Amino acid sequence: MKKRFCILIEDDWEVLGNGLGNVAQLQYLPSLYFMKLARRLGINLTFMVEVAQQLEYIKVLDSDYNLRVQKNLWDDNIRLMAEYGFDVQLHLHPQWFKAENKDGYFYLRDNWNIGRYDQSVQHELITKSVSYLEQLVKPIKPDYKVVAYKGGSWGLQPSNTLLQELDKAGIKIVMGVRKGMALPGNGVDYMEVEETVMPYSPDYEDLRKVDTKKNNISVIPLQPYSPGPVPLGSFVYRLMKSKVNPLDPMRHFYDQPVPEKVKALSPFNNESKLKFGLKPYTTHLKIGNQPFTYLKSSIDSVLGNLKKTPYERIPVLIECHTKQYPQYYNDIEKFLGYIQDKYGNEVEFKTLSAFAKELDENPSLVKVKK
Ligand SMILES: [Zn+2]
């Protein structure tokens, strides 16, 4: 008998959205910590790796030895994930597409939503990335396939050509949708989503809607979470108390001043910052720079709500950001241990590849409009 909750930890593995940061600092070391911890606890993880960055790094290897070091570390980091038994799946930040490389910096695009690119660009990014990952992982896991996609900056709209291209590339699971999220500067509008709990078969024309037929792709929604004053307060307090990071990639680029144009690059214009208003602040399950009090309250609240639903088998996505982990390692360890102690009888941890297989074997888990 399967446990009721299937926790899917997906880690968005990347440098900063404006291209700043170093693979060793923001990707390799924190992911190594996360992998060692997960192995010790017996927890399955999926790394959603951002490949568009790597497709640009490989173009300048001959002229920039520093980038060559990072490119090689990135490749070996993927091999290590596979070697340790973790899943590796696809995440794309299309702002990297044909970025300009000048004076040691990449100048990325201000469109961070892959849905808003031409179909030909979507096609190129997806197919090149899938083969890049398969060529790295197949020697270690011969049956490896890229089957899951997480939209960079949650951008998946408009969805029609994007879902067609993902479908053609063999993708079965798409993530990034959460009811109530809107980032107008990035073209994201999930104010109305027809399904908020279970995987659903999306209408390719508008992935917020449930289709009347079962498509190859299923959307797994992020379940909403509204932190109360205690967890929110603990989060803000901890942020204020954090030590200044001497290697903060926004302030220091390893001994070079960062150009203002690079620093300022963001389509969000403060949208992603916390807003306090009359409506409760809504987000979703995350692991990144949250203290234990916050993390504990988030899982208690989401599982508490899900227990009131009639479903017997529910996937629960936790979105993680490796690059935010330093200074929060103890909180993360305590949190994962807490889930195992308190919910051990009701939860199991699966990779996205394993869950894609489960959906194949049990298509009734995917909602279709009657
Ligand atoms: Zn990302």
Coordinates of C-alpha atoms and ligand atoms in Angstrom, one line a residue:
M1 CA 0.0 0.0 0.0
K2 CA 1.4 3.4 -1.0
K3 CA 1.6 6.2 1.5
R4 CA -0.8 9.0 1.1
F5 CA 1.6 11.8 0.4
C6 CA 4.4 11.5 -2.1
I7 CA 6.9 14.4 -1.5
L8 CA 8.7 15.5 -4.7
I9 CA 11.6 17.7 -3.8
E10 CA 12.7 19.6 -6.8
D11 CA 15.8 21.8 -6.6
D12 CA 16.2 24.6 -9.1
W13 CA 20.0 24.4 -9.6
E14 CA 21.3 27.6 -11.1
V15 CA 23.3 30.8 -10.6
L16 CA 21.5 34.1 -10.2
G17 CA 18.8 35.2 -12.7
N18 CA 21.0 38.0 -14.0
G19 CA 23.8 35.6 -14.7
L20 CA 26.0 36.6 -11.7
G21 CA 27.6 34.1 -9.5
N22 CA 30.0 31.2 -9.7
V23 CA 29.2 27.5 -10.2
A24 CA 31.5 26.5 -7.3
Q25 CA 29.8 28.8 -4.8
L26 CA 26.1 28.8 -5.8
Q27 CA 25.8 25.3 -7.3
Y28 CA 28.5 22.8 -6.5
L29 CA 29.1 23.3 -2.8
P30 CA 25.5 23.7 -1.6
S31 CA 24.3 20.8 -3.8
L32 CA 27.0 18.6 -2.4
Y33 CA 25.7 19.4 1.1
F34 CA 22.2 18.7 0.1
M35 CA 23.1 15.4 -1.6
K36 CA 25.1 14.2 1.4
L37 CA 22.3 15.1 3.8
A38 CA 19.7 13.4 1.6
R39 CA 21.8 10.2 1.3
R40 CA 22.2 10.1 5.1
L41 CA 18.4 10.5 5.6
G42 CA 17.5 8.2 2.7
I43 CA 15.6 10.9 0.9
N44 CA 15.1 11.0 -2.9
L45 CA 15.7 14.3 -4.7
T46 CA 15.4 15.7 -8.1
F47 CA 17.8 18.4 -9.4
M48 CA 16.1 20.6 -12.0
V49 CA 19.2 21.9 -13.6
E50 CA 19.3 25.1 -15.6
V51 CA 21.0 24.2 -18.9
A52 CA 20.8 27.5 -20.9
Q53 CA 23.7 28.9 -18.9
Q54 CA 25.9 25.9 -19.8
L55 CA 25.0 26.3 -23.5
E56 CA 26.5 29.8 -23.4
Y57 CA 29.5 28.8 -21.2
I58 CA 30.6 26.2 -23.8
K59 CA 30.9 28.9 -26.5
V60 CA 33.6 30.9 -24.7
L61 CA 35.8 28.1 -23.3
D62 CA 38.8 28.9 -25.4
S63 CA 38.9 32.6 -24.4
D64 CA 38.0 32.3 -20.7
Y65 CA 39.8 29.7 -18.6
N66 CA 37.8 30.7 -15.5
L67 CA 34.5 29.8 -17.3
R68 CA 36.1 26.6 -18.5
V69 CA 36.8 25.6 -14.9
Q70 CA 33.2 26.3 -14.0
K71 CA 31.8 24.5 -17.1
N72 CA 33.8 21.4 -16.2
L73 CA 32.7 21.5 -12.6
W74 CA 29.1 21.9 -13.7
D75 CA 29.4 18.7 -15.9
D76 CA 31.0 16.7 -13.2
N77 CA 28.4 17.9 -10.7
I78 CA 25.7 16.5 -12.9
R79 CA 27.6 13.2 -13.1
L80 CA 27.9 13.2 -9.3
M81 CA 24.2 13.7 -8.9
A82 CA 23.5 10.7 -11.1
E83 CA 26.3 8.6 -9.5
Y84 CA 24.8 9.3 -6.1
G85 CA 21.4 8.1 -7.3
F86 CA 19.6 11.4 -7.6
D87 CA 17.4 12.4 -10.5
V88 CA 18.5 15.2 -12.9
Q89 CA 15.8 17.0 -14.9
L90 CA 15.4 20.1 -16.9
H91 CA 15.0 23.8 -15.9
L92 CA 15.6 26.7 -18.3
H93 CA 16.2 30.4 -17.9
P94 CA 15.8 31.6 -21.5
Q95 CA 17.4 35.0 -20.7
W96 CA 20.7 33.2 -21.3
F97 CA 19.8 32.5 -25.0
K98 CA 22.6 34.0 -27.1
A99 CA 23.7 36.2 -24.3
E100 CA 26.4 38.7 -25.0
N101 CA 29.8 38.0 -23.3
K102 CA 31.8 41.1 -22.8
D103 CA 34.6 42.1 -20.4
G104 CA 34.1 39.0 -18.2
Y105 CA 30.3 39.4 -17.9
F106 CA 27.3 37.9 -19.6
Y107 CA 24.7 40.4 -20.6
L108 CA 21.4 38.5 -20.5
R109 CA 18.0 39.3 -22.0
D110 CA 15.2 41.0 -20.0
N111 CA 12.6 38.4 -21.1
W112 CA 12.8 35.6 -18.5
N113 CA 9.7 33.7 -19.6
I114 CA 10.3 31.0 -22.2
G115 CA 6.6 31.1 -23.2
R116 CA 7.2 34.5 -24.7
Y117 CA 10.0 33.4 -27.1
D118 CA 9.5 32.2 -30.7
Q119 CA 8.7 28.5 -31.1
S120 CA 12.1 28.1 -33.0
V121 CA 13.9 29.4 -29.9
Q122 CA 11.9 27.2 -27.6
H123 CA 12.7 24.2 -29.8
E124 CA 16.4 25.0 -29.9
L125 CA 16.7 25.5 -26.2
I126 CA 14.7 22.4 -25.3
T127 CA 16.3 20.0 -27.8
K128 CA 19.9 21.1 -27.1
S129 CA 19.4 20.9 -23.4
V130 CA 17.8 17.5 -23.4
S131 CA 20.7 16.1 -25.5
Y132 CA 23.3 17.8 -23.3
L133 CA 21.9 16.2 -20.2
E134 CA 21.4 12.8 -21.8
Q135 CA 25.0 12.7 -23.1
L136 CA 26.2 13.4 -19.5
V137 CA 23.9 11.1 -17.6
K138 CA 23.4 8.1 -19.9
P139 CA 27.0 6.7 -19.4
I140 CA 26.1 6.4 -15.7
K141 CA 22.4 5.5 -16.0
P142 CA 21.7 3.9 -19.4
D143 CA 17.9 4.1 -19.1
Y144 CA 18.0 7.8 -18.3
K145 CA 15.5 10.2 -19.9
V146 CA 14.6 13.8 -19.4
V147 CA 10.9 13.6 -18.5
A148 CA 10.3 16.7 -16.3
Y149 CA 10.5 20.4 -16.8
K150 CA 10.3 23.3 -14.4
G151 CA 9.7 26.8 -15.9
G152 CA 12.4 29.3 -15.1
S153 CA 10.9 32.2 -13.1
W154 CA 7.6 30.1 -13.3
G155 CA 7.2 31.4 -16.9
L156 CA 5.1 29.0 -19.0
Q157 CA 2.7 31.4 -20.8
P158 CA 1.6 31.6 -23.5
S159 CA 1.7 27.8 -23.2
N160 CA 0.7 26.5 -26.6
T161 CA 3.9 26.2 -28.6
L162 CA 5.9 25.6 -25.4
L163 CA 3.9 22.6 -24.4
Q164 CA 4.0 21.2 -27.9
E165 CA 7.8 21.5 -27.9
L166 CA 8.2 20.0 -24.5
D167 CA 5.8 17.1 -25.5
K168 CA 7.9 16.4 -28.7
A169 CA 11.0 16.3 -26.5
G170 CA 9.4 13.5 -24.3
I171 CA 8.5 15.7 -21.3
K172 CA 5.8 14.2 -19.1
I173 CA 5.7 16.5 -16.1
V174 CA 5.6 20.3 -16.2
M175 CA 5.9 22.4 -13.0
G176 CA 5.8 26.1 -12.2
V177 CA 2.1 26.8 -11.9
R178 CA 0.6 27.9 -8.6
K179 CA -2.9 29.3 -8.2
G180 CA -2.8 33.0 -7.1
M181 CA 0.7 33.8 -8.5
A182 CA 0.9 36.7 -10.8
L183 CA 4.2 38.3 -12.1
P184 CA 2.9 40.7 -14.7
G185 CA 6.5 41.9 -15.6
N186 CA 7.3 38.4 -16.5
G187 CA 4.0 37.5 -18.2
V188 CA 2.9 35.1 -15.5
D189 CA -0.8 35.0 -14.6
Y190 CA -2.0 32.1 -12.5
M191 CA -4.7 34.0 -10.7
E192 CA -7.2 31.4 -11.9
V193 CA -6.1 27.8 -12.2
E194 CA -8.7 25.1 -12.4
E195 CA -6.8 22.5 -10.4
T196 CA -4.7 23.2 -7.3
V197 CA -4.1 19.8 -5.7
M198 CA -3.8 16.9 -8.1
P199 CA -1.8 16.5 -11.4
Y200 CA -3.9 17.5 -14.3
S201 CA -3.9 17.2 -18.1
P202 CA -3.5 20.8 -19.3
D203 CA -5.2 22.4 -22.2
Y204 CA -2.2 23.2 -24.3
E205 CA -3.7 26.5 -25.5
D206 CA -4.0 27.7 -21.8
L207 CA -2.3 25.5 -19.2
R208 CA -4.4 27.0 -16.4
K209 CA -7.3 24.9 -17.7
V210 CA -7.9 21.2 -17.4
D211 CA -8.3 19.5 -20.8
T212 CA -11.1 17.1 -21.7
K213 CA -8.6 14.5 -22.9
K214 CA -5.5 13.0 -21.3
N215 CA -2.4 14.6 -22.9
N216 CA 1.2 13.3 -22.8
I217 CA 2.0 16.1 -20.4
S218 CA 0.7 16.5 -16.9
V219 CA 1.0 19.7 -14.8
I220 CA 1.8 19.2 -11.1
P221 CA 0.7 22.4 -9.4
L222 CA 2.5 23.9 -6.5
Q223 CA 0.1 23.9 -3.6
P224 CA -0.6 27.3 -2.0
Y225 CA 0.6 28.2 1.4
S226 CA -0.2 31.4 3.4
P227 CA 2.3 31.8 6.3
G228 CA 0.8 33.4 9.4
P229 CA 2.5 36.1 11.5
V230 CA 4.7 33.7 13.4
P231 CA 6.5 31.9 10.5
L232 CA 6.6 35.2 8.5
G233 CA 8.1 37.0 11.4
S234 CA 10.7 34.3 11.9
F235 CA 11.6 34.6 8.2
V236 CA 12.0 38.4 8.3
Y237 CA 13.9 38.3 11.6
R238 CA 16.3 35.8 10.3
L239 CA 16.9 37.7 7.1
M240 CA 17.7 40.9 9.1
K241 CA 20.0 38.9 11.4
S242 CA 21.9 37.3 8.6
K243 CA 25.6 38.0 8.4
V244 CA 26.9 40.0 5.4
N245 CA 28.1 37.4 2.9
P246 CA 31.6 38.5 1.8
L247 CA 31.1 36.5 -1.4
D248 CA 27.7 38.1 -2.2
P249 CA 27.6 37.7 -5.9
M250 CA 25.5 40.9 -6.3
R251 CA 28.2 43.0 -4.6
H252 CA 31.4 41.3 -5.5
F253 CA 32.3 39.5 -8.6
Y254 CA 35.5 38.0 -7.3
D255 CA 37.5 41.2 -7.2
Q256 CA 35.8 43.1 -10.1
P257 CA 33.1 45.7 -9.7
V258 CA 29.7 44.5 -11.1
P259 CA 28.4 46.7 -13.9
E260 CA 25.1 48.4 -13.0
K261 CA 23.4 47.2 -16.1
V262 CA 24.0 43.6 -15.0
K263 CA 22.9 44.2 -11.4
A264 CA 19.7 45.9 -12.5
L265 CA 18.6 43.2 -14.9
S266 CA 15.2 41.8 -13.7
P267 CA 11.8 41.8 -15.2
F268 CA 10.2 41.6 -11.8
N269 CA 10.6 45.2 -10.5
N270 CA 10.2 44.1 -6.9
E271 CA 7.2 41.9 -7.6
S272 CA 8.9 38.9 -6.1
K273 CA 9.6 40.8 -2.8
L274 CA 7.2 40.3 0.1
K275 CA 4.2 42.5 0.0
F276 CA 2.1 43.0 3.1
G277 CA -1.5 44.0 2.5
L278 CA -5.0 43.1 3.4
K279 CA -5.0 39.8 1.6
P280 CA -2.8 37.1 3.2
Y281 CA 0.6 36.7 1.6
T282 CA 0.5 33.5 -0.4
T283 CA 3.4 31.4 -1.5
H284 CA 4.1 27.6 -1.8
L285 CA 6.3 25.0 -0.1
K286 CA 10.0 26.0 -0.4
I287 CA 13.4 25.2 0.9
G288 CA 16.0 27.9 0.5
N289 CA 16.5 30.7 3.0
Q290 CA 13.8 30.0 5.5
P291 CA 14.4 29.2 9.2
F292 CA 13.1 26.0 10.7
T293 CA 10.1 27.7 12.4
Y294 CA 8.9 28.8 9.0
L295 CA 9.6 25.5 7.3
K296 CA 7.8 23.4 10.0
S297 CA 4.7 25.6 9.8
S298 CA 4.7 25.4 6.0
I299 CA 4.6 21.6 5.8
D300 CA 2.1 21.3 8.8
S301 CA -0.2 23.8 7.1
V302 CA -0.1 22.2 3.6
L303 CA -0.4 18.6 4.7
G304 CA -3.2 19.7 7.1
N305 CA -5.1 21.1 4.2
L306 CA -4.5 18.2 2.0
K307 CA -5.7 15.8 4.6
K308 CA -9.2 17.3 4.2
T309 CA -9.3 16.4 0.5
P310 CA -10.7 13.0 -0.6
Y311 CA -7.6 11.9 -2.5
E312 CA -5.7 8.8 -1.4
R313 CA -2.4 9.5 -3.2
I314 CA -1.3 13.1 -3.5
P315 CA 2.0 14.5 -4.9
V316 CA 3.4 17.3 -2.8
L317 CA 6.0 19.5 -4.5
I318 CA 8.7 21.3 -2.5
E319 CA 10.5 23.9 -4.6
C320 CA 14.2 24.3 -3.5
H321 CA 16.9 26.7 -4.4
T322 CA 20.4 25.4 -3.7
K323 CA 22.0 28.8 -4.1
Q324 CA 20.1 30.1 -1.1
Y325 CA 21.3 27.4 1.3
P326 CA 24.4 28.8 3.0
Q327 CA 23.6 30.0 6.5
Y328 CA 20.5 27.7 6.5
Y329 CA 22.1 24.3 6.5
N330 CA 21.0 23.5 10.1
D331 CA 17.4 24.6 9.4
I332 CA 17.2 22.3 6.4
E333 CA 18.5 19.3 8.2
K334 CA 16.2 19.8 11.1
F335 CA 13.2 20.3 8.7
L336 CA 13.8 17.1 6.7
G337 CA 14.3 15.2 10.0
Y338 CA 11.0 16.7 11.3
I339 CA 9.1 15.5 8.2
Q340 CA 10.4 12.0 8.7
D341 CA 9.7 11.9 12.4
K342 CA 6.3 13.4 12.4
Y343 CA 4.9 12.2 9.0
G344 CA 6.9 9.0 8.5
N345 CA 3.8 6.9 8.3
E346 CA 2.1 9.1 5.8
V347 CA 4.8 10.4 3.5
E348 CA 7.4 9.0 1.1
F349 CA 10.0 10.9 -1.0
K350 CA 10.1 10.1 -4.7
T351 CA 12.1 11.5 -7.7
L352 CA 10.2 13.0 -10.6
S353 CA 11.3 10.2 -12.9
A354 CA 9.8 7.7 -10.5
F355 CA 6.6 9.7 -10.2
A356 CA 6.3 10.1 -14.0
K357 CA 6.4 6.2 -14.1
E358 CA 3.7 6.1 -11.4
L359 CA 1.5 8.4 -13.5
D360 CA 2.0 6.1 -16.5
E361 CA 1.0 3.1 -14.5
N362 CA -1.9 4.8 -12.8
P363 CA -3.3 7.5 -15.2
S364 CA -6.4 8.0 -13.0
L365 CA -4.2 10.1 -10.7
V366 CA -4.2 12.8 -13.5
K367 CA -7.3 14.9 -13.6
V368 CA -9.2 15.3 -16.9
K369 CA -12.3 17.4 -17.4
K370 CA -15.4 15.3 -17.5
Ligands
ZN1 ZN 15.3 29.1 -11.8

